[in-house]
Amino acid sequence: MTPMTVARRRLGDLLLARVAGDDADAARSRIHTAPGPRWFPTGSAIQRVHGDASMYVGGLRALLLQSLHPLAMAAVADHSNYREDPWGRLARTSTFLAETTFARADDAERAVAIVRAVHRHISGATPDGRPYRADDPHLLTWVHVAEVDSFLTAHQLYGERPLDAPGADAYLAQAAEVARRLGAEDVPTTRAELAAALERYRPELERSDAALEAAEFLLHRPPVTGPVRAGYAVLVRAAVASLPRWTREPLGLPDHPLRDATLGRAAGHTVTRAFRWVMGGVEPVGEPAASADGAAASSSDGAASADGAGAADAQPAGRGGA
């Protein structure tokens, strides 16, 4: 093993521990190799998107976009410890995505049940008195809309193999299955429905102190130091560049369309290639073992346009991630 290979594997293991937690290896084995039926077929559109390095860009973009809903952001500000334990929150989110995308159906159902149980105990009010509940279907749908718009946008811009039009719709239809199980309603299943959903929510989105504080933390005070900070700055530029232009003012971001289209796009390709190279050094896990009845997937059928792509890359929710 060459020194470069050793360094690459070490970097990959360090990143994996950050993204997926200290028990990442055990979680990866359970999620990807335990026998039993899955919600989605191997190589499906949702596995292709959630198993790509572009999820790092999409994840940061999603957090920024989600923060613009004052009720959703108030729930995060009041009940989340993202400032004190950002890595723990990242690991929990990464594991949830991996379990609902790749794990056995029983494990995916348990992951959803845990989240729903937590949501039932979260409620409160915004600083101006508007009440919120984490299990409100309308808020759950907003969180989902912001997520899939971000994940799909990042994948189409920076993914190793972007989806064609039917594949993009297949991704949204498959992701909608998870959202409905979490309690969301009127969930978009096509790109046209997603665009319409974003427009419906826009009147509810606004600048808030909590959103600005979250943006300040995510963009300017991240929990990374040293050389990693420089790499994170590239990730930030890519995520911000991919946001809709109308998000700039409420998030307190500068609006530079030409810079976003050039330097931002270059940053996205650079950072995703870097993540892909680093995580490629992680020892991969095997394929799922055959279940007792030979079932390997759910009845979801929207995978034809995924070109048979599995999650071969080592990414946040892929076989090299959680």
Coordinates of C-alpha atoms in Angstrom, one line a residue:
M1 CA 0.0 0.0 0.0
T2 CA 1.5 3.3 -1.1
P3 CA 1.8 6.3 1.2
M4 CA -0.9 8.1 -0.9
T5 CA -3.2 5.2 -0.5
V6 CA -2.7 5.1 3.2
A7 CA -3.3 8.9 3.5
R8 CA -6.4 8.6 1.3
R9 CA -7.8 5.9 3.5
R10 CA -7.0 7.8 6.7
L11 CA -8.8 10.9 5.3
G12 CA -11.7 8.8 4.3
D13 CA -12.0 7.2 7.7
L14 CA -11.9 10.6 9.4
L15 CA -14.5 12.1 7.2
L16 CA -16.7 9.0 7.6
A17 CA -16.5 9.3 11.4
R18 CA -17.6 12.9 11.2
V19 CA -20.4 12.3 8.8
A20 CA -21.8 9.0 10.2
G21 CA -20.6 8.9 13.8
D22 CA -18.2 6.8 15.8
D23 CA -20.0 3.5 15.0
A24 CA -20.1 4.2 11.3
D25 CA -18.6 0.8 10.3
A26 CA -21.2 -1.1 12.2
A27 CA -24.0 1.0 10.8
R28 CA -22.7 0.6 7.3
S29 CA -22.6 -3.2 7.6
R30 CA -26.1 -3.3 9.1
I31 CA -27.6 -0.9 6.5
H32 CA -26.0 -2.3 3.4
T33 CA -25.4 -6.1 4.0
A34 CA -28.2 -7.3 6.3
P35 CA -30.6 -9.7 4.5
G36 CA -34.1 -8.6 3.8
P37 CA -36.4 -6.6 1.5
R38 CA -35.6 -2.9 1.0
W39 CA -38.0 0.0 0.2
F40 CA -36.1 0.8 -3.0
P41 CA -34.4 -1.4 -5.6
T42 CA -30.7 -1.5 -6.0
G43 CA -29.7 1.2 -8.5
S44 CA -33.0 3.1 -8.1
A45 CA -33.0 6.9 -8.6
I46 CA -33.2 7.7 -4.9
Q47 CA -30.1 5.5 -4.3
R48 CA -28.3 7.2 -7.1
V49 CA -28.9 10.7 -5.7
H50 CA -28.4 9.9 -2.0
G51 CA -25.3 7.9 -2.7
D52 CA -23.4 10.7 -4.6
A53 CA -20.9 13.2 -3.3
S54 CA -23.1 16.0 -4.4
M55 CA -25.1 15.4 -1.3
Y56 CA -22.6 17.4 0.7
V57 CA -23.5 20.5 -1.4
G58 CA -27.2 19.6 -1.4
G59 CA -27.3 19.1 2.4
L60 CA -25.9 22.5 3.2
R61 CA -28.2 24.1 0.6
A62 CA -31.2 22.4 2.2
L63 CA -30.4 23.7 5.6
L64 CA -30.2 27.3 4.3
L65 CA -33.4 27.0 2.3
Q66 CA -35.3 25.3 5.1
S67 CA -34.4 28.0 7.5
L68 CA -36.5 30.6 5.6
H69 CA -39.7 29.1 7.0
P70 CA -40.2 30.9 10.3
L71 CA -42.1 28.1 12.0
A72 CA -39.7 25.4 10.9
M73 CA -36.7 27.6 11.9
A74 CA -38.3 28.4 15.3
A75 CA -38.6 24.7 16.0
V76 CA -34.9 24.1 15.2
A77 CA -33.8 27.1 17.2
D78 CA -35.8 26.1 20.2
H79 CA -35.3 22.4 20.3
S80 CA -32.2 21.5 18.3
N81 CA -28.6 21.6 19.6
Y82 CA -27.1 22.2 16.2
R83 CA -24.8 24.9 17.6
E84 CA -23.4 22.7 20.5
D85 CA -23.4 19.3 18.6
P86 CA -23.4 19.9 14.9
W87 CA -21.5 16.7 14.1
G88 CA -24.0 14.6 16.1
R89 CA -26.9 16.2 14.3
L90 CA -25.1 15.5 10.9
A91 CA -24.5 11.9 11.9
R92 CA -28.2 11.4 12.9
T93 CA -29.4 12.9 9.7
S94 CA -27.0 11.0 7.5
T95 CA -27.9 7.7 9.2
F96 CA -31.6 8.4 8.7
L97 CA -31.1 9.1 5.0
A98 CA -29.0 5.9 4.7
E99 CA -31.5 3.7 6.6
T100 CA -34.6 4.9 4.6
T101 CA -32.7 4.7 1.3
F102 CA -30.6 1.6 1.6
A103 CA -31.5 -0.4 4.7
R104 CA -33.9 -3.3 5.2
A105 CA -37.6 -2.2 5.3
D106 CA -37.8 -3.1 9.0
D107 CA -34.9 -0.8 9.8
A108 CA -36.3 2.0 7.6
E109 CA -39.7 1.7 9.3
R110 CA -38.0 1.9 12.7
A111 CA -36.1 5.0 11.7
V112 CA -39.2 6.7 10.6
A113 CA -41.1 5.7 13.8
I114 CA -38.3 7.2 16.0
V115 CA -38.5 10.5 14.2
R116 CA -42.2 10.6 14.4
A117 CA -42.1 9.9 18.1
V118 CA -39.7 12.8 18.6
H119 CA -41.8 15.1 16.5
R120 CA -44.9 14.5 18.6
H121 CA -43.1 16.1 21.6
I122 CA -41.9 19.3 19.8
S123 CA -44.1 22.4 19.9
G124 CA -43.8 26.0 20.7
A125 CA -44.2 29.5 19.3
T126 CA -42.2 31.9 17.2
P127 CA -41.0 35.2 18.9
D128 CA -44.1 36.9 17.6
G129 CA -46.4 34.3 19.0
R130 CA -47.2 32.0 16.0
P131 CA -47.5 28.4 17.2
Y132 CA -45.7 25.5 15.6
R133 CA -45.7 21.7 15.9
A134 CA -43.0 19.5 14.5
D135 CA -45.6 17.0 13.4
D136 CA -47.6 19.6 11.4
P137 CA -48.0 18.0 8.0
H138 CA -47.6 21.4 6.3
L139 CA -44.3 22.0 7.9
L140 CA -43.1 18.5 7.3
T141 CA -43.9 19.0 3.6
W142 CA -41.9 22.2 3.5
V143 CA -38.9 20.5 5.0
H144 CA -39.2 17.7 2.5
V145 CA -39.7 20.1 -0.4
A146 CA -36.5 22.1 0.5
E147 CA -34.6 18.9 0.9
V148 CA -35.4 17.2 -2.4
D149 CA -35.1 20.4 -4.3
S150 CA -31.6 20.8 -2.8
F151 CA -30.5 17.2 -3.2
L152 CA -31.8 17.0 -6.8
T153 CA -30.4 20.4 -7.8
A154 CA -26.9 19.6 -6.4
H155 CA -27.0 16.1 -8.1
Q156 CA -27.9 17.6 -11.5
L157 CA -25.2 20.2 -11.2
Y158 CA -22.4 18.2 -9.6
G159 CA -23.4 14.5 -9.5
E160 CA -21.1 12.0 -11.2
R161 CA -24.0 10.9 -13.5
P162 CA -27.0 13.3 -13.5
L163 CA -30.4 11.9 -14.0
D164 CA -32.4 12.3 -17.1
A165 CA -35.9 13.8 -16.9
P166 CA -37.8 10.6 -16.2
G167 CA -35.1 9.7 -13.6
A168 CA -35.5 13.0 -11.8
D169 CA -39.2 12.4 -11.6
A170 CA -38.6 8.9 -10.3
Y171 CA -36.3 10.3 -7.6
L172 CA -39.0 12.7 -6.4
A173 CA -41.7 9.9 -6.5
Q174 CA -39.5 7.6 -4.4
A175 CA -38.4 10.3 -1.9
A176 CA -42.1 11.2 -1.6
E177 CA -42.8 7.7 -0.2
V178 CA -40.5 8.5 2.8
A179 CA -42.0 11.9 3.3
R180 CA -45.5 10.5 3.5
R181 CA -44.5 7.9 6.0
L182 CA -43.1 10.8 8.1
G183 CA -46.5 12.5 8.0
A184 CA -46.1 15.0 5.1
E185 CA -49.1 15.6 2.8
D186 CA -49.5 16.8 -0.8
V187 CA -46.0 15.8 -1.5
P188 CA -44.6 16.6 -5.0
T189 CA -43.7 13.6 -7.1
T190 CA -42.5 15.3 -10.3
R191 CA -40.3 18.3 -11.2
A192 CA -43.4 20.3 -12.2
E193 CA -45.1 19.5 -8.9
L194 CA -41.9 20.4 -7.0
A195 CA -41.6 23.8 -8.7
A196 CA -45.3 24.5 -7.9
A197 CA -44.8 23.5 -4.3
L198 CA -41.9 25.9 -3.9
E199 CA -44.0 28.7 -5.3
R200 CA -46.9 27.9 -2.9
Y201 CA -44.6 28.1 0.1
R202 CA -42.8 31.3 -1.0
P203 CA -45.4 33.7 0.6
E204 CA -44.7 32.0 4.0
L205 CA -40.9 32.4 3.8
E206 CA -39.2 35.3 5.4
R207 CA -36.1 36.8 7.0
S208 CA -35.8 36.0 10.7
D209 CA -33.2 36.4 13.4
A210 CA -33.1 32.7 13.8
A211 CA -32.5 32.1 10.1
L212 CA -29.8 34.7 10.0
E213 CA -28.1 33.2 13.0
A214 CA -28.2 29.8 11.4
A215 CA -26.8 31.1 8.2
E216 CA -24.0 32.9 10.1
F217 CA -23.2 29.6 11.9
L218 CA -23.3 27.5 8.8
L219 CA -21.4 29.9 6.5
H220 CA -19.0 31.8 8.7
R221 CA -18.6 30.0 12.0
P222 CA -18.6 26.3 11.1
P223 CA -17.1 23.7 13.5
V224 CA -14.0 23.2 11.5
T225 CA -10.5 24.7 11.7
G226 CA -7.2 24.7 9.9
P227 CA -6.9 23.4 6.3
V228 CA -10.4 21.8 6.6
R229 CA -11.8 25.4 6.9
A230 CA -10.5 26.2 3.4
G231 CA -12.2 23.2 1.9
Y232 CA -15.4 24.1 3.8
A233 CA -15.3 27.5 2.2
V234 CA -15.4 25.9 -1.2
L235 CA -18.4 23.8 -0.2
V236 CA -20.1 27.0 1.1
R237 CA -19.5 28.8 -2.2
A238 CA -21.0 25.9 -4.1
A239 CA -24.1 25.6 -1.9
V240 CA -24.8 29.3 -1.9
A241 CA -24.3 29.5 -5.7
S242 CA -27.0 26.8 -6.2
L243 CA -29.7 28.6 -4.2
P244 CA -32.6 30.4 -5.9
R245 CA -31.8 34.1 -6.4
W246 CA -34.8 35.1 -4.3
T247 CA -33.2 33.5 -1.2
R248 CA -30.3 36.1 -1.1
E249 CA -32.0 39.0 0.6
P250 CA -33.8 37.1 3.4
L251 CA -30.6 35.1 4.2
G252 CA -28.4 38.2 4.1
L253 CA -26.4 36.9 1.2
P254 CA -24.8 38.9 -1.6
D255 CA -26.3 38.5 -5.0
H256 CA -23.7 37.9 -7.7
P257 CA -25.2 35.9 -10.6
L258 CA -22.1 35.9 -12.8
R259 CA -19.8 34.8 -9.9
D260 CA -22.2 32.1 -8.9
A261 CA -22.4 30.8 -12.5
T262 CA -18.6 30.7 -12.8
L263 CA -16.7 30.5 -9.6
G264 CA -19.7 28.9 -7.7
R265 CA -20.1 26.2 -10.4
A266 CA -16.3 25.5 -10.4
A267 CA -16.4 25.3 -6.6
G268 CA -19.1 22.7 -6.7
H269 CA -17.3 20.5 -9.2
T270 CA -14.0 20.8 -7.2
V271 CA -15.5 20.0 -3.8
T272 CA -17.5 17.0 -5.0
R273 CA -14.6 15.5 -6.8
A274 CA -12.5 16.0 -3.7
F275 CA -15.1 14.3 -1.5
R276 CA -15.4 11.5 -4.1
W277 CA -11.7 10.9 -4.1
V278 CA -11.3 11.0 -0.3
M279 CA -14.3 8.7 0.4
G280 CA -13.2 6.3 -2.4
G281 CA -10.4 5.3 0.0
V282 CA -12.8 3.9 2.5
E283 CA -13.1 0.1 2.6
P284 CA -16.4 -0.6 0.8
V285 CA -19.1 -2.9 2.3
G286 CA -20.7 -5.7 0.3
E287 CA -24.0 -6.1 -1.4
P288 CA -27.1 -6.9 0.6
A289 CA -27.5 -10.6 1.4
A290 CA -30.4 -12.3 -0.2
S291 CA -33.5 -12.4 2.1
A292 CA -35.3 -15.6 3.0
D293 CA -37.9 -15.1 0.3
G294 CA -35.5 -13.7 -2.2
A295 CA -36.9 -10.2 -2.0
A296 CA -34.4 -7.4 -2.4
A297 CA -36.6 -4.4 -2.8
S298 CA -40.0 -2.8 -2.5
S299 CA -42.5 -2.6 -5.3
S300 CA -41.2 0.9 -6.3
D301 CA -40.7 0.9 -10.0
G302 CA -39.4 4.3 -10.9
A303 CA -35.8 3.2 -11.3
A304 CA -35.7 2.6 -15.0
S305 CA -34.0 5.9 -15.8
A306 CA -31.3 5.4 -13.1
D307 CA -29.2 3.5 -15.7
G308 CA -28.7 0.7 -13.2
A309 CA -26.6 2.9 -11.0
G310 CA -26.0 1.7 -7.5
A311 CA -24.5 3.6 -4.7
A312 CA -21.0 2.3 -5.5
D313 CA -19.4 5.7 -4.6
A314 CA -18.5 6.1 -1.0
Q315 CA -20.7 9.0 0.0
P316 CA -22.8 10.2 3.0
A317 CA -25.6 7.7 2.4
G318 CA -23.8 5.4 0.1
R319 CA -21.8 2.3 1.0
G320 CA -18.9 4.4 2.1
G321 CA -21.1 6.5 4.3
A322 CA -23.6 5.6 6.9

